[in-house]
Short mmCIF file of N, CA, C and O in Angstrom, two decimals:
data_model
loop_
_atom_site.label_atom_id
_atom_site.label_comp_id
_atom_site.label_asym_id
_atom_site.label_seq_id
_atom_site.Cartn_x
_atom_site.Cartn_y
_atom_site.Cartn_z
N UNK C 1 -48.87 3.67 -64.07
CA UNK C 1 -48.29 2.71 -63.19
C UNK C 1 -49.38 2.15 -62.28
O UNK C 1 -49.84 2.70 -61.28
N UNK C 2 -49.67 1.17 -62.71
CA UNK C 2 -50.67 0.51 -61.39
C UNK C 2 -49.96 0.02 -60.16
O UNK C 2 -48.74 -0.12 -60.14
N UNK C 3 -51.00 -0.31 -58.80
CA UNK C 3 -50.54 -0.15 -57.50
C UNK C 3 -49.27 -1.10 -57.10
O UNK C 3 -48.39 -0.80 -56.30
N UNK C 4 -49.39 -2.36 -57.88
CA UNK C 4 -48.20 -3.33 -57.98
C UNK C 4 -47.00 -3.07 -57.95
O UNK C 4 -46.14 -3.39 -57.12
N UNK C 5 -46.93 -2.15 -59.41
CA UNK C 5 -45.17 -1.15 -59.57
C UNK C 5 -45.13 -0.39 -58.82
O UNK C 5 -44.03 0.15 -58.70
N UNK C 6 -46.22 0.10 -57.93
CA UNK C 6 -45.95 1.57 -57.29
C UNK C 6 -45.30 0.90 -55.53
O UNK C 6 -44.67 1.50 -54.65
N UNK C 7 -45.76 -0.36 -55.58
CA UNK C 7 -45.69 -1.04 -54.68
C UNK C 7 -44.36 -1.52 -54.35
O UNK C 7 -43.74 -1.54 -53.29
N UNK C 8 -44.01 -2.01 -55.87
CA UNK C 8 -42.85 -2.99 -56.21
C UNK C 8 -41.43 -1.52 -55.88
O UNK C 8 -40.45 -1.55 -55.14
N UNK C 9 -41.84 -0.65 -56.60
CA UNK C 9 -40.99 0.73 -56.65
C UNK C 9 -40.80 0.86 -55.13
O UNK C 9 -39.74 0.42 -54.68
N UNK C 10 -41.61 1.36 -54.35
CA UNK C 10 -41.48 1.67 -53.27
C UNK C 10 -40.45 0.57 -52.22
O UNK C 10 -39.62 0.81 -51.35
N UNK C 11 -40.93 -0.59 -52.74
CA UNK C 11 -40.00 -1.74 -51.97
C UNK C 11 -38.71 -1.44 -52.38
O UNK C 11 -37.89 -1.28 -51.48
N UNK C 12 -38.28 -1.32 -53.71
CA UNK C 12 -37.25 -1.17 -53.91
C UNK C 12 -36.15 0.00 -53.34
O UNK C 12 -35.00 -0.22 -52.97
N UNK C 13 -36.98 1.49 -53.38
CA UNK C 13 -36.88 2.50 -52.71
C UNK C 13 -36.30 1.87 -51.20
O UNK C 13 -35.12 1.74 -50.88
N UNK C 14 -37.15 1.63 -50.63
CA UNK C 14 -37.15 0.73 -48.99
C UNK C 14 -36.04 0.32 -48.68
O UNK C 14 -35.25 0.67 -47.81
N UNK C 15 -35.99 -0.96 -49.95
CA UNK C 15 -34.89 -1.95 -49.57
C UNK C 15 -33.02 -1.23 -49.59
O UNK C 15 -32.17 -1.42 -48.72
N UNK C 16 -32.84 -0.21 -51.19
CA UNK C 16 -31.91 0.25 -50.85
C UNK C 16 -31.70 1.30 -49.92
O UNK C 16 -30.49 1.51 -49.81
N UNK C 17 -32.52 2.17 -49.05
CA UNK C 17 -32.18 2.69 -48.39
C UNK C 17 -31.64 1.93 -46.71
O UNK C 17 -30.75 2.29 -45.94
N UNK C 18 -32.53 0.89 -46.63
CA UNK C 18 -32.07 -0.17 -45.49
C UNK C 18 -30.53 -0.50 -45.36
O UNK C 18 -29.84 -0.51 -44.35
N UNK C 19 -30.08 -0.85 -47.06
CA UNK C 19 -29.30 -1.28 -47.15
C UNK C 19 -27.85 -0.14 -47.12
O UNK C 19 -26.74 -0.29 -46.61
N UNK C 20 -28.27 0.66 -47.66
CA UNK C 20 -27.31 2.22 -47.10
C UNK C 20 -27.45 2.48 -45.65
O UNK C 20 -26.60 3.17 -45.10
N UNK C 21 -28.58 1.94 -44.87
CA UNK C 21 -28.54 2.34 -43.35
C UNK C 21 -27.91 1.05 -42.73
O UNK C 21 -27.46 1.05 -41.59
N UNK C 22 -27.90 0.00 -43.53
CA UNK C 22 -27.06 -0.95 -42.66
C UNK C 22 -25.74 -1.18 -43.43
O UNK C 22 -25.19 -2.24 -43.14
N UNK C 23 -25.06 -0.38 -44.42
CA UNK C 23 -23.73 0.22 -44.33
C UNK C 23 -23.27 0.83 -43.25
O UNK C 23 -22.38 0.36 -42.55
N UNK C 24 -23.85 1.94 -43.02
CA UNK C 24 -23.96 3.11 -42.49
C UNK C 24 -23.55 2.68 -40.98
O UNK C 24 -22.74 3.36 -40.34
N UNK C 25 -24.27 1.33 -40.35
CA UNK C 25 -24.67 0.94 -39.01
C UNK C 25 -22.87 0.09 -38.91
O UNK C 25 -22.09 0.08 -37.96
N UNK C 26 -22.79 -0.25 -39.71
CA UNK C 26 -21.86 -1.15 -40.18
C UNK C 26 -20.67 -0.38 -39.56
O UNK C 26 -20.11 -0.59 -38.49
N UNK C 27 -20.39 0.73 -40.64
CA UNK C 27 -19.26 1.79 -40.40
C UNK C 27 -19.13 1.55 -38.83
O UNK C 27 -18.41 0.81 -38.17
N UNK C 28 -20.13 2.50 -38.49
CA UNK C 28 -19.93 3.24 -37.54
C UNK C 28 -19.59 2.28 -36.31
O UNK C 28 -18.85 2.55 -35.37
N UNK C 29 -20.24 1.19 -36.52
CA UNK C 29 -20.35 -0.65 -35.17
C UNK C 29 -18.18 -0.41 -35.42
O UNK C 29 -17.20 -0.53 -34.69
N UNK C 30 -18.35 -0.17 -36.35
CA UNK C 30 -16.40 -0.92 -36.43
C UNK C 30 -15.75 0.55 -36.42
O UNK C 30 -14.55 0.36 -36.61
N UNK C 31 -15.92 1.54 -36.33
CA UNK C 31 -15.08 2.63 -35.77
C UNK C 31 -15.30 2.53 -33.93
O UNK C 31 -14.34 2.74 -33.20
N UNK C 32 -16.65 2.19 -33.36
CA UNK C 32 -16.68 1.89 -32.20
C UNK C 32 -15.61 0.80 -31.32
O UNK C 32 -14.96 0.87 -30.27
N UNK C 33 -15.82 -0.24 -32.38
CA UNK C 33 -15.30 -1.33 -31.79
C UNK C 33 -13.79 -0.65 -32.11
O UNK C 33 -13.10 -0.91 -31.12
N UNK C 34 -13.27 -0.16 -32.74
CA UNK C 34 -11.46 0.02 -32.99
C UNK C 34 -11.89 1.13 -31.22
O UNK C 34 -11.79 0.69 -30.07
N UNK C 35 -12.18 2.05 -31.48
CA UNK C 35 -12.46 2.89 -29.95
C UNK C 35 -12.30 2.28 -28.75
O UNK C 35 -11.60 2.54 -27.77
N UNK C 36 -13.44 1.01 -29.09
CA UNK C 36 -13.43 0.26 -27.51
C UNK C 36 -11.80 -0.71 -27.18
O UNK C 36 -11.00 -0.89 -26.26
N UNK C 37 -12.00 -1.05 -28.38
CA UNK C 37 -10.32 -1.57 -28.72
C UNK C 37 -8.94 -0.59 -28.13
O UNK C 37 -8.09 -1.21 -27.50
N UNK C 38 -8.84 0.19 -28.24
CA UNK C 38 -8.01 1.40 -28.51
C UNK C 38 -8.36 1.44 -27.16
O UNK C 38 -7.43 0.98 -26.51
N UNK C 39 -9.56 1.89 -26.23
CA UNK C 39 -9.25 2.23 -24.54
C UNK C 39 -8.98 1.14 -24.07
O UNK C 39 -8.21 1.27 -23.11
N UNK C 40 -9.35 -0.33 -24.37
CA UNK C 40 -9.00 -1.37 -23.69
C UNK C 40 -7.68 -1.66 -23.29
O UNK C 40 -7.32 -2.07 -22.19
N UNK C 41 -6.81 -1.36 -24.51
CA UNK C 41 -5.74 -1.44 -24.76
C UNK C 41 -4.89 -0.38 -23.49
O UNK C 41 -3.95 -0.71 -22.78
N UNK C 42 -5.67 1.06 -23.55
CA UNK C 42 -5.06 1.54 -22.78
C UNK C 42 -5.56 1.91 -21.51
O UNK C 42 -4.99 2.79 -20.86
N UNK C 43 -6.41 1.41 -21.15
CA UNK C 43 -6.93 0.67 -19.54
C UNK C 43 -5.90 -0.61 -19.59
O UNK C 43 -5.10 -0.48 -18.66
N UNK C 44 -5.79 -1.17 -19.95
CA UNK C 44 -4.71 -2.48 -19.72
C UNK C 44 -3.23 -2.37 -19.26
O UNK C 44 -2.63 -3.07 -18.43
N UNK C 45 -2.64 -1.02 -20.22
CA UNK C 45 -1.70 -0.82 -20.12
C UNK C 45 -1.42 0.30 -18.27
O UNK C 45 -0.51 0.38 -17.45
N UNK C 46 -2.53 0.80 -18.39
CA UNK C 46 -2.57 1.67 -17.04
C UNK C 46 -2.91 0.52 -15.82
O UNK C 46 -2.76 0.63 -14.60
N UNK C 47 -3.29 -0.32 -16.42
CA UNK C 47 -3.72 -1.02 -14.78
C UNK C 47 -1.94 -2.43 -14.54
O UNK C 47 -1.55 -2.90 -13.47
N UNK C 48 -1.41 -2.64 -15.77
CA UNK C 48 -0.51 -3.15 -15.43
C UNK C 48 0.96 -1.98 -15.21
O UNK C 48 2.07 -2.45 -14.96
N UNK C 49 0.77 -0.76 -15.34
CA UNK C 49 1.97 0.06 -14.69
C UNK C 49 1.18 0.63 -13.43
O UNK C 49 1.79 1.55 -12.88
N UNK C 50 -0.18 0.26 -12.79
CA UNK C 50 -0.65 0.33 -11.35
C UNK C 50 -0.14 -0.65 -10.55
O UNK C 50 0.06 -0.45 -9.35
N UNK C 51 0.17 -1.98 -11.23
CA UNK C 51 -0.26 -2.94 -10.74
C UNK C 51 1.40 -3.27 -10.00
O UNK C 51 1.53 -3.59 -8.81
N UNK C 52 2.79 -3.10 -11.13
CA UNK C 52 3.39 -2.34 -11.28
C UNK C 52 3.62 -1.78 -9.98
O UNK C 52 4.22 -2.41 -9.11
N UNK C 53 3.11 -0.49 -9.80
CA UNK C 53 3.73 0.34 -8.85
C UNK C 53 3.03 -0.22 -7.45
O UNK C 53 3.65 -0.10 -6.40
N UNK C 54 1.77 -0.81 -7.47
CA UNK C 54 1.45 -1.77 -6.37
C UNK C 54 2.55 -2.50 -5.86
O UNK C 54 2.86 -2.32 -4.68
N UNK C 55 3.08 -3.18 -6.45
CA UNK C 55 4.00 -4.73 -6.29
C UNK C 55 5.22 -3.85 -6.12
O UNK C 55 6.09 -4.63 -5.75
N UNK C 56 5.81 -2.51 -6.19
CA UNK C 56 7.01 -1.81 -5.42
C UNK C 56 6.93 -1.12 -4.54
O UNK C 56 7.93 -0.63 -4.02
N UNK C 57 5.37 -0.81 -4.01
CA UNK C 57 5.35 -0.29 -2.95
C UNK C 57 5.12 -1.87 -1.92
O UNK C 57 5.85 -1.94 -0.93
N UNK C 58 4.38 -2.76 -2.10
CA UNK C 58 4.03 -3.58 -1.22
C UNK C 58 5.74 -4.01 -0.93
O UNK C 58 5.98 -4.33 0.24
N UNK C 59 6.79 -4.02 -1.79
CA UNK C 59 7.66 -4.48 -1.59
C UNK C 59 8.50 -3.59 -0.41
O UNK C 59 8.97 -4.07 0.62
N UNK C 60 8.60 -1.93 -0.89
CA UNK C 60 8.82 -1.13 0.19
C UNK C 60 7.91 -1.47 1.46
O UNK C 60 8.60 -1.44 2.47
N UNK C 61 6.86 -1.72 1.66
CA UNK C 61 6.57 -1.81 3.00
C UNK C 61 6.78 -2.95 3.31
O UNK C 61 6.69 -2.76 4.52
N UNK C 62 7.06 -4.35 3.20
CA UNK C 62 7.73 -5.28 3.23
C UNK C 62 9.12 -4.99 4.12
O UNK C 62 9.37 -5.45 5.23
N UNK C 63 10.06 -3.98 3.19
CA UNK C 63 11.34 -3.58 4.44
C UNK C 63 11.12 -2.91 5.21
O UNK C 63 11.77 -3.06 6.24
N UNK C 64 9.98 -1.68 5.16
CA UNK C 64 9.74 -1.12 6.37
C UNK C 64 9.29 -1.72 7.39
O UNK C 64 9.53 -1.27 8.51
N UNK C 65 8.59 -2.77 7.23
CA UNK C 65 8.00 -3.58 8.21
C UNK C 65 9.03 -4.37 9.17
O UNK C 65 9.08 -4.47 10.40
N UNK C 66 9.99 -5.02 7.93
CA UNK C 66 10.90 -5.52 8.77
C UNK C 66 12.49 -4.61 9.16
O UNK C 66 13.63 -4.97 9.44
N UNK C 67 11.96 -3.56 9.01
CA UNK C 67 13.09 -2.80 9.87
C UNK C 67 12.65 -2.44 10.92
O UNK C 67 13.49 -2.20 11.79
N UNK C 68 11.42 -2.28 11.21
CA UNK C 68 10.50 -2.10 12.46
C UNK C 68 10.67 -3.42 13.20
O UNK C 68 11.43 -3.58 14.16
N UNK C 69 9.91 -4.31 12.69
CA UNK C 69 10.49 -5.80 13.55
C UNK C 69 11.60 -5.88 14.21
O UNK C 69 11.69 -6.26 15.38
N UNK C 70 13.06 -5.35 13.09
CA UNK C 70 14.09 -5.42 13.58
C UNK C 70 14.66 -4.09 14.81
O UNK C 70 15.67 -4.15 15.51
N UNK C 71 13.40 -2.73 14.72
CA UNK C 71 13.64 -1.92 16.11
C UNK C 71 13.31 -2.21 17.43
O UNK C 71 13.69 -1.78 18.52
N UNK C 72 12.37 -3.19 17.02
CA UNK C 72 11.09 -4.08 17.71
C UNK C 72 12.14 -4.77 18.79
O UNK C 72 12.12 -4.88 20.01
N UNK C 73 12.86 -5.10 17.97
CA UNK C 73 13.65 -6.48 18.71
C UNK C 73 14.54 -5.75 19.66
O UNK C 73 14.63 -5.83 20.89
N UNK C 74 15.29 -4.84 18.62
CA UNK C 74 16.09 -4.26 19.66
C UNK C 74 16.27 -3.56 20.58
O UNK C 74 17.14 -3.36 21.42
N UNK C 75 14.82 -3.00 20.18
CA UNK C 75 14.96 -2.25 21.88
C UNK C 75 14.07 -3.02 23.03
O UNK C 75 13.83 -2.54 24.13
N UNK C 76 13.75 -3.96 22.70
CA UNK C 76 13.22 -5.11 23.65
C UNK C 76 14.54 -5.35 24.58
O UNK C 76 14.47 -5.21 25.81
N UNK C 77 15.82 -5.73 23.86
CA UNK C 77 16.92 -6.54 24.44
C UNK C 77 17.58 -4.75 24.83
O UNK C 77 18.68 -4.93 25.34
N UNK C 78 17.34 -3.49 24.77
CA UNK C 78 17.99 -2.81 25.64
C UNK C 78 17.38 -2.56 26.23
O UNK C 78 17.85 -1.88 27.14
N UNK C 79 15.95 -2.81 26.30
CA UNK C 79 15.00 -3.18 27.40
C UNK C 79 15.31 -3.48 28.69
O UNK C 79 15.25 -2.91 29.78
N UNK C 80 15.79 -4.91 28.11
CA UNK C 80 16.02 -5.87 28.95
C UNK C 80 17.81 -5.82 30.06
O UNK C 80 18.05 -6.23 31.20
N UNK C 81 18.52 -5.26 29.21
CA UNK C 81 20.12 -4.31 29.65
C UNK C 81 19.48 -3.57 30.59
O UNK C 81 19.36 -3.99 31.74
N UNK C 82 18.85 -1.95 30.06
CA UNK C 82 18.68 -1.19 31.06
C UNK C 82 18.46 -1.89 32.20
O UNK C 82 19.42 -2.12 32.92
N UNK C 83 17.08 -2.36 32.59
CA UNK C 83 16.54 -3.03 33.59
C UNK C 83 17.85 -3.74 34.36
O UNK C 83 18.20 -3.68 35.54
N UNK C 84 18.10 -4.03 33.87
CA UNK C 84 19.46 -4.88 34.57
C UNK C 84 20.43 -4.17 35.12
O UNK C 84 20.99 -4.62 36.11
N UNK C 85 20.78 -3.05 34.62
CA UNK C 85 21.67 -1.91 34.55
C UNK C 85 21.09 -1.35 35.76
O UNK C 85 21.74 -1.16 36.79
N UNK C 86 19.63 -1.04 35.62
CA UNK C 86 18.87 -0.65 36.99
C UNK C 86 18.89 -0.82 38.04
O UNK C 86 18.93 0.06 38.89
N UNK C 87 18.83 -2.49 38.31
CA UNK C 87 18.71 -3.33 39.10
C UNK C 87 20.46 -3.20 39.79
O UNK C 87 20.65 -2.98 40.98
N UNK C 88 21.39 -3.33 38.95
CA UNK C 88 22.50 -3.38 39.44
C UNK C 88 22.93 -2.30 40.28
O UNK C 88 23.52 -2.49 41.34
N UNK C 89 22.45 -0.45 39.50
CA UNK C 89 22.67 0.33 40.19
C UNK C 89 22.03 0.64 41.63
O UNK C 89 22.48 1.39 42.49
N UNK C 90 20.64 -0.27 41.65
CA UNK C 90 20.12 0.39 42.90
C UNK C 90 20.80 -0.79 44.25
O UNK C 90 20.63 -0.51 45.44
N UNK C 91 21.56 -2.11 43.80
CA UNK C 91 22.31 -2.84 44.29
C UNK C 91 23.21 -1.98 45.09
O UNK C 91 23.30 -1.71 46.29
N UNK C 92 24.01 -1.54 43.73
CA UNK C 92 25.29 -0.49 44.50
C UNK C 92 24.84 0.72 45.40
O UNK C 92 25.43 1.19 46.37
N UNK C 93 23.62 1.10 44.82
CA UNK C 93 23.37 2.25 46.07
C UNK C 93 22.86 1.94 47.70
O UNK C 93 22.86 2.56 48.76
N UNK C 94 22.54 0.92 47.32
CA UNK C 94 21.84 0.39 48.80
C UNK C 94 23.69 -0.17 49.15
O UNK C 94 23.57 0.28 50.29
N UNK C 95 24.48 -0.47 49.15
CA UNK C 95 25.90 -0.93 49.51
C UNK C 95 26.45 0.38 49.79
O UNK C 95 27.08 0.60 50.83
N UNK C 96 26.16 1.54 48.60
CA UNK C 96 27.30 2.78 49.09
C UNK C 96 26.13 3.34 50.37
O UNK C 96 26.53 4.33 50.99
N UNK C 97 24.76 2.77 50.79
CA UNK C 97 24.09 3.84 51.65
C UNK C 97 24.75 2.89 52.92
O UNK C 97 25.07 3.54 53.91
N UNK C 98 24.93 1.70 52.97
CA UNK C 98 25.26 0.71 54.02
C UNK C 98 26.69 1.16 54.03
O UNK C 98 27.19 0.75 55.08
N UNK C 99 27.49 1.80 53.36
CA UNK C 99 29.17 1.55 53.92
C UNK C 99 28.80 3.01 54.47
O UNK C 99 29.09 3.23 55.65
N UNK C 100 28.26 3.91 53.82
CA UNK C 100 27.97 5.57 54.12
C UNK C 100 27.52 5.30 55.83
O UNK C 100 28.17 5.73 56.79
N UNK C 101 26.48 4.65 55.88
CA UNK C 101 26.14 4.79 57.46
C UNK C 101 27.20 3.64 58.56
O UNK C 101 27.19 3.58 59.79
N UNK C 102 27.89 3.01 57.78
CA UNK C 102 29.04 2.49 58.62
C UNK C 102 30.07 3.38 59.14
O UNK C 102 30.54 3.43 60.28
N UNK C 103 30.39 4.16 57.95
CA UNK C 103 31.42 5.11 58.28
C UNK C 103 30.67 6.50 59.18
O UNK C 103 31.40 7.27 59.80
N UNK C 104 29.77 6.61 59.16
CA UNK C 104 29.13 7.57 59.74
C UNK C 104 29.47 7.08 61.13
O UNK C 104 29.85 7.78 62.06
N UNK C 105 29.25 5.57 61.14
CA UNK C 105 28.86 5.30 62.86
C UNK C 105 30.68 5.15 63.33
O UNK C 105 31.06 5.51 64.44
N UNK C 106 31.55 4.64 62.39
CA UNK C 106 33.11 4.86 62.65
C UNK C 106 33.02 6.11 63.22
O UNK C 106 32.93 6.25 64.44
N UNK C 107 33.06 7.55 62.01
CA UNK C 107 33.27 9.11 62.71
C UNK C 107 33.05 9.20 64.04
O UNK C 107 33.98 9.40 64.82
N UNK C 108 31.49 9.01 64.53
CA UNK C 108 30.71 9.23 65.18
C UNK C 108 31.41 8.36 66.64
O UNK C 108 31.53 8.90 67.74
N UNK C 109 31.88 6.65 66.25
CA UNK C 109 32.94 6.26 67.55
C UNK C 109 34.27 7.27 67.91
O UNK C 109 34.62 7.88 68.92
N UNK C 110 34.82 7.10 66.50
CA UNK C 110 35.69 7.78 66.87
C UNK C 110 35.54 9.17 67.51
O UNK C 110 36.16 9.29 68.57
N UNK C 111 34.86 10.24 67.09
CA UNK C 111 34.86 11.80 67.68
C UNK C 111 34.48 10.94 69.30
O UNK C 111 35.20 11.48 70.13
N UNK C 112 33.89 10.18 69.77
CA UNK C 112 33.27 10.06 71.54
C UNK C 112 34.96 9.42 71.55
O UNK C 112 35.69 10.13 72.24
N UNK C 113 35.42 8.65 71.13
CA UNK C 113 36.72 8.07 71.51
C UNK C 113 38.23 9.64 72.09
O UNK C 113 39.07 9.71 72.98
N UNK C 114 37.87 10.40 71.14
CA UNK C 114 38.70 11.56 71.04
C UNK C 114 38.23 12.59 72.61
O UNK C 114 38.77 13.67 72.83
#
């Protein structure tokens, strides 16, 4: 065999083994890609039952918020009662301390009258 065939042989050698390694590369590129496929799929599916439970909690705090608003309010306006309620009672007490020392000063005529 002169260096030509040994040459030509060897290429050939070369070429089909390339060609079994880029089977080989082949396979394995498309079992990856079904893999990357396959988590995508289920990263997708997990981020839309996150996304999901995002959008029912934002919705729960949505009513909590406005049931707070709505404690917000209301005890502003019994706030605003008490105070009044306050105001009225210390009205009446300054009236029952004014009739209290009227009648004090009545007793007090009357016992010098007696």
């Amino acid at each position: 065999m002169n260096n030509e065939e040994k040459i030509y042989s060897l290429l050939e050698k070369l070429y089909l083994e390339l060609q079994t390694t880029k089977t080989e590369l082949k396979d394995e590129i498309r079992g990856v890609r079904t893999e990357l496929k396959d988590e995508i799929q289920e990263n997708r599916k997990s981020i839309n039952k996150n996304t999901e439970s995002i959008g029912k909690l934002e919705y729960k705090v949505d009513k909590v918020n406005d049931k707070l608003d709505n404690i917000e309010a209301n005890n502003a306006d019994r706030h605003l009662e008490i105070s009044k309620e306050i105001e009225e009672m210390k009205d009446d007490f300054n009236n029952v301390e004014q009739i209290t020392a009227k009648n004090w000063q009545d007793i007090a005529r009357l016992k010098s009258i007696r």
